[in-house]
Coordinates of C-alpha atoms and ligand atoms in Angstrom, one line a residue:
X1 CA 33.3 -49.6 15.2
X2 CA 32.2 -45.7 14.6
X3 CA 29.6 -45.5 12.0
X4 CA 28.5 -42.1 10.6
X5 CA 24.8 -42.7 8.9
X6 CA 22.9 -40.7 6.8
X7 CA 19.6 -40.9 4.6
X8 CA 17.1 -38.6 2.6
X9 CA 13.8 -38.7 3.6
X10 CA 13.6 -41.0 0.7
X11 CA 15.6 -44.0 2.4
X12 CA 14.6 -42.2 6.4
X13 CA 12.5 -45.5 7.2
X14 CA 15.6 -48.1 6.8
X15 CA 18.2 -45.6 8.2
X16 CA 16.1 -46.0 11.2
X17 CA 16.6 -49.7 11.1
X18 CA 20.0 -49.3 10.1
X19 CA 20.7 -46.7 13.2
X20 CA 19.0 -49.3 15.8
X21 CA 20.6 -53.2 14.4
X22 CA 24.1 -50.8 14.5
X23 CA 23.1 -49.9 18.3
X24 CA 22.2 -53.3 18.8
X25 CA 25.9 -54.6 18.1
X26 CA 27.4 -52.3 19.8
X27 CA 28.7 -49.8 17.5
X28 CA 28.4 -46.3 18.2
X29 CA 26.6 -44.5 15.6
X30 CA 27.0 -41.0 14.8
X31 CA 23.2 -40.6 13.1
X32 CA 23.7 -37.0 10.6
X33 CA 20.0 -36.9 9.5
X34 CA 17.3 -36.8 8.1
X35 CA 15.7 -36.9 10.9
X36 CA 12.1 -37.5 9.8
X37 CA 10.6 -38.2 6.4
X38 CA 10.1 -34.6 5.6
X39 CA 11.9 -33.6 2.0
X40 CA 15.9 -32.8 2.2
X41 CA 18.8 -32.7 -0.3
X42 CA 20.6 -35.9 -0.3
X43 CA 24.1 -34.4 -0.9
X44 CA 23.4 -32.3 2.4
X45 CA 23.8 -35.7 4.0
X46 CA 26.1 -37.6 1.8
X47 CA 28.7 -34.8 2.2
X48 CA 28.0 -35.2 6.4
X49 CA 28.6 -38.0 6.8
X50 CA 32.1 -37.9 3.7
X51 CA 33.4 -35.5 5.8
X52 CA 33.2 -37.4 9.1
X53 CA 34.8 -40.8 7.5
X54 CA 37.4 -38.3 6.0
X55 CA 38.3 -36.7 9.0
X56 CA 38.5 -39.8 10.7
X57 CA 35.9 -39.5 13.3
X58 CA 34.1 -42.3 11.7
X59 CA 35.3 -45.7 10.5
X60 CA 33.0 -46.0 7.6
X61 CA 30.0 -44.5 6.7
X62 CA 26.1 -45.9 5.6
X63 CA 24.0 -44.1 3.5
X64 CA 20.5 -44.3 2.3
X65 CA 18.4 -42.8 -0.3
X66 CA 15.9 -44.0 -2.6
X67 CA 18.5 -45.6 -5.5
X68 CA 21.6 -44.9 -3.5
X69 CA 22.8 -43.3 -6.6
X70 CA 22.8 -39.9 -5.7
X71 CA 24.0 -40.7 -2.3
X72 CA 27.1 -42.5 -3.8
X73 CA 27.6 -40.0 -6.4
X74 CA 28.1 -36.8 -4.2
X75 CA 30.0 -39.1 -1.2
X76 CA 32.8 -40.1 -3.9
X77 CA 33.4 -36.3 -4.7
X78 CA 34.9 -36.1 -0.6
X79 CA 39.0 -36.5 -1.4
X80 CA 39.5 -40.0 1.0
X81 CA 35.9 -41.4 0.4
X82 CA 35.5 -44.7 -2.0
X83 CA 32.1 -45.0 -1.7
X84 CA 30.3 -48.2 -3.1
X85 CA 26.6 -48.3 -4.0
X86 CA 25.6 -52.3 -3.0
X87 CA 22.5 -53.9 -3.9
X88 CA 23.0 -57.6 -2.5
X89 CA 25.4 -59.3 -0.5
X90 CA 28.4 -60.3 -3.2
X91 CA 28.4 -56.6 -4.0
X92 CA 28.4 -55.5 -0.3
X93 CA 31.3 -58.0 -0.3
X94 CA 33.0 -56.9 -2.9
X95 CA 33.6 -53.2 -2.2
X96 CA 35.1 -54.2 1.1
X97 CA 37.6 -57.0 -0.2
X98 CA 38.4 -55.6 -3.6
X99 CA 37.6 -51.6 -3.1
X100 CA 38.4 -51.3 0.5
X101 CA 35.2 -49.1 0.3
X102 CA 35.0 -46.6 3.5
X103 CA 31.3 -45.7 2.8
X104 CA 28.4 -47.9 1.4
X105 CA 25.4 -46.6 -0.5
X106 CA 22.0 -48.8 -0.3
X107 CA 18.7 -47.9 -1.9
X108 CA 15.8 -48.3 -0.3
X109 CA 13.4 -48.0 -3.2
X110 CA 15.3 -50.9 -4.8
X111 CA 16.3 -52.7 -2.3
X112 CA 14.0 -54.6 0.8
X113 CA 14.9 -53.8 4.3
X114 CA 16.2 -56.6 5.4
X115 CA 18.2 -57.2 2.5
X116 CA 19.9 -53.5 3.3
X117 CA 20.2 -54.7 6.9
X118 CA 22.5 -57.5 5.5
X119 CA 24.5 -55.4 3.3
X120 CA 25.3 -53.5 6.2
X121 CA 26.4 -56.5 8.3
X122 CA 28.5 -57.5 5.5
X123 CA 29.8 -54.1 4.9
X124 CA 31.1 -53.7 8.4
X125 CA 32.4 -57.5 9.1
X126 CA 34.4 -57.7 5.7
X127 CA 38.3 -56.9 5.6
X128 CA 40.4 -55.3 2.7
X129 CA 42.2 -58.4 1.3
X130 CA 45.0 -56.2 0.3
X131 CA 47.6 -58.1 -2.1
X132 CA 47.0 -57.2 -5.8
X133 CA 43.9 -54.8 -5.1
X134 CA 46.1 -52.4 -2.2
X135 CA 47.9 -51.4 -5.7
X136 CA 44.6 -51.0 -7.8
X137 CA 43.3 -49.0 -4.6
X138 CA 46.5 -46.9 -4.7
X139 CA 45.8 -46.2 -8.4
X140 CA 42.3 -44.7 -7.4
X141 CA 44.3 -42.5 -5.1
X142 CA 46.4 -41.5 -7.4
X143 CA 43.4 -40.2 -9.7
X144 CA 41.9 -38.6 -7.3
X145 CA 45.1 -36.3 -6.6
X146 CA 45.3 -36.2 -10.4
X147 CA 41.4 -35.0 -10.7
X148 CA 41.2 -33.8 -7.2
X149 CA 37.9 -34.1 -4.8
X150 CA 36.2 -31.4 -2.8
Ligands
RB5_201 C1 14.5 -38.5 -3.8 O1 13.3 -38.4 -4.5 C2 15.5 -39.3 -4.7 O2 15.9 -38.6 -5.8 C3 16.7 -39.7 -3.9 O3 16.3 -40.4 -2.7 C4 17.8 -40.6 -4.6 O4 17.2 -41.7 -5.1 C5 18.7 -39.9 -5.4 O5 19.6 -40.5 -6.0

Protein backbone atom coordinates (compact mmCIF):
# COMPACT_ATOMS: atom_id res chain seq x y z
CA UNK A 1 0.00 0.00 0.00
CA UNK A 2 1.25 3.86 -0.55
CA UNK A 3 1.29 5.52 2.77
CA UNK A 4 1.87 9.33 2.98
CA UNK A 5 3.10 10.12 6.84
CA UNK A 6 3.40 13.10 8.56
CA UNK A 7 4.14 14.41 12.24
CA UNK A 8 5.00 17.70 14.23
CA UNK A 9 7.85 17.65 16.06
CA UNK A 10 5.51 16.90 18.78
CA UNK A 11 4.58 13.18 17.59
CA UNK A 12 8.49 13.18 15.30
CA UNK A 13 9.61 10.18 17.70
CA UNK A 14 6.66 7.61 16.73
CA UNK A 15 6.44 8.82 13.09
CA UNK A 16 9.87 7.46 13.05
CA UNK A 17 8.57 4.17 14.28
CA UNK A 18 5.63 4.47 12.22
CA UNK A 19 7.94 5.27 8.85
CA UNK A 20 10.31 2.11 9.70
CA UNK A 21 7.31 -1.02 10.96
CA UNK A 22 5.55 0.60 7.42
CA UNK A 23 9.04 -0.15 5.55
CA UNK A 24 9.26 -3.26 7.27
CA UNK A 25 5.87 -4.67 5.59
CA UNK A 26 6.54 -3.60 2.64
CA UNK A 27 4.67 -0.56 1.99
CA UNK A 28 6.13 2.24 0.39
CA UNK A 29 6.07 5.28 2.48
CA UNK A 30 6.03 8.66 1.25
CA UNK A 31 7.61 10.37 4.72
CA UNK A 32 6.35 14.54 4.32
CA UNK A 33 8.09 15.67 7.54
CA UNK A 34 9.05 16.76 10.19
CA UNK A 35 12.11 15.70 9.81
CA UNK A 36 13.62 16.18 13.22
CA UNK A 37 12.15 17.31 16.59
CA UNK A 38 12.78 20.91 15.85
CA UNK A 39 9.26 23.14 16.24
CA UNK A 40 6.91 23.13 12.99
CA UNK A 41 3.19 23.94 12.32
CA UNK A 42 1.23 20.83 12.32
CA UNK A 43 -1.27 21.90 9.62
CA UNK A 44 2.01 22.43 7.28
CA UNK A 45 2.01 18.64 7.48
CA UNK A 46 -1.51 17.57 7.91
CA UNK A 47 -2.33 19.52 4.60
CA UNK A 48 0.93 17.44 2.92
CA UNK A 49 0.11 14.59 3.37
CA UNK A 50 -4.37 15.57 2.64
CA UNK A 51 -3.31 16.62 -0.46
CA UNK A 52 -1.31 13.53 -1.42
CA UNK A 53 -4.30 10.98 -0.31
CA UNK A 54 -6.56 13.48 -2.31
CA UNK A 55 -4.71 13.39 -5.25
CA UNK A 56 -4.36 9.89 -5.23
CA UNK A 57 -0.74 9.32 -4.94
CA UNK A 58 -1.24 7.82 -1.60
CA UNK A 59 -3.72 5.22 -0.38
CA UNK A 60 -4.21 6.53 3.05
CA UNK A 61 -2.39 8.75 5.07
CA UNK A 62 -0.85 8.55 9.04
CA UNK A 63 -0.40 11.44 11.05
CA UNK A 64 1.10 12.29 14.28
CA UNK A 65 1.06 15.09 16.68
CA UNK A 66 0.94 15.36 20.22
CA UNK A 67 -3.23 14.90 20.72
CA UNK A 68 -3.74 14.14 17.08
CA UNK A 69 -6.45 16.75 17.36
CA UNK A 70 -4.94 19.35 15.41
CA UNK A 71 -3.65 17.00 12.93
CA UNK A 72 -7.20 15.56 12.32
CA UNK A 73 -8.77 18.92 12.49
CA UNK A 74 -6.85 20.66 9.51
CA UNK A 75 -6.61 17.05 7.36
CA UNK A 76 -10.65 16.92 7.41
CA UNK A 77 -10.71 20.62 5.84
CA UNK A 78 -8.89 18.73 2.34
CA UNK A 79 -12.33 18.05 0.03
CA UNK A 80 -11.84 13.91 -0.31
CA UNK A 81 -10.12 13.40 3.21
CA UNK A 82 -12.23 11.67 6.17
CA UNK A 83 -9.75 11.72 8.62
CA UNK A 84 -10.24 9.79 11.97
CA UNK A 85 -8.35 10.65 15.14
CA UNK A 86 -7.89 6.83 16.93
CA UNK A 87 -6.81 6.20 20.30
CA UNK A 88 -7.05 2.26 20.61
CA UNK A 89 -7.72 -0.51 18.47
CA UNK A 90 -11.90 -0.56 18.27
CA UNK A 91 -11.53 3.06 17.22
CA UNK A 92 -8.71 2.36 14.64
CA UNK A 93 -11.25 -0.31 13.63
CA UNK A 94 -14.00 1.63 13.48
CA UNK A 95 -13.02 4.49 11.15
CA UNK A 96 -12.05 1.88 8.53
CA UNK A 97 -15.36 -0.34 8.68
CA UNK A 98 -17.91 2.25 9.45
CA UNK A 99 -16.05 5.69 8.15
CA UNK A 100 -14.03 4.28 5.31
CA UNK A 101 -11.49 6.75 6.88
CA UNK A 102 -8.57 7.59 4.20
CA UNK A 103 -6.31 9.24 6.89
CA UNK A 104 -5.78 8.37 10.63
CA UNK A 105 -4.72 10.79 13.37
CA UNK A 106 -2.73 9.24 16.53
CA UNK A 107 -1.39 11.19 19.43
CA UNK A 108 1.53 10.55 20.79
CA UNK A 109 1.30 12.48 23.97
CA UNK A 110 -1.77 10.38 24.73
CA UNK A 111 -1.18 7.45 23.29
CA UNK A 112 2.14 4.80 23.98
CA UNK A 113 4.13 3.82 21.00
CA UNK A 114 3.31 0.69 20.57
CA UNK A 115 -0.21 1.11 21.03
CA UNK A 116 0.04 3.77 17.85
CA UNK A 117 2.05 1.10 16.15
CA UNK A 118 -1.13 -1.08 16.41
CA UNK A 119 -3.51 1.39 15.37
CA UNK A 120 -1.66 1.68 12.39
CA UNK A 121 -1.67 -2.10 11.57
CA UNK A 122 -5.31 -2.01 12.13
CA UNK A 123 -5.81 1.10 10.16
CA UNK A 124 -4.14 -0.30 7.09
CA UNK A 125 -5.47 -4.19 7.24
CA UNK A 126 -9.18 -3.15 7.86
CA UNK A 127 -11.78 -2.97 4.79
CA UNK A 128 -14.84 -0.53 4.35
CA UNK A 129 -17.77 -2.93 5.15
CA UNK A 130 -19.85 -0.90 2.80
CA UNK A 131 -23.67 -1.93 3.04
CA UNK A 132 -25.68 0.64 5.20
CA UNK A 133 -22.43 2.89 6.06
CA UNK A 134 -21.46 3.37 1.87
CA UNK A 135 -24.83 5.56 2.18
CA UNK A 136 -23.94 7.35 5.60
CA UNK A 137 -20.37 7.85 3.81
CA UNK A 138 -22.15 9.30 0.78
CA UNK A 139 -24.06 11.62 3.14
CA UNK A 140 -20.59 13.06 4.40
CA UNK A 141 -19.88 13.68 0.82
CA UNK A 142 -22.66 15.32 0.25
CA UNK A 143 -21.91 17.94 3.17
CA UNK A 144 -18.87 18.47 2.23
CA UNK A 145 -19.99 19.71 -1.44
CA UNK A 146 -22.73 21.48 0.58
CA UNK A 147 -20.00 23.26 3.08
CA UNK A 148 -17.16 22.72 0.71
CA UNK A 149 -13.36 21.91 1.78
CA UNK A 150 -10.15 23.60 0.80
C1 LIG B 1 2.31 20.99 19.69
O1 LIG B 1 2.74 21.51 20.93
C2 LIG B 1 0.87 20.51 19.82
O2 LIG B 1 0.01 21.62 19.91
C3 LIG B 1 0.51 19.64 18.64
O3 LIG B 1 1.39 18.57 18.58
C4 LIG B 1 -0.87 19.01 18.66
O4 LIG B 1 -1.14 18.38 19.86
C5 LIG B 1 -1.97 19.88 18.20
O5 LIG B 1 -3.13 19.47 18.11
Amino acid sequence: MRVAVGSDHAGYDAKQEVVQMLEEHGHEVRDMGAYSRESVDYPDIAVAVSECVARGEADRGILVCGTGIGMSITANKVRGIRAALCYDEFTARAAREHNDANVLAVGSRTTAAYAILRIVGIFLDTQFAGGRHAARVQKIAECERKHGGC
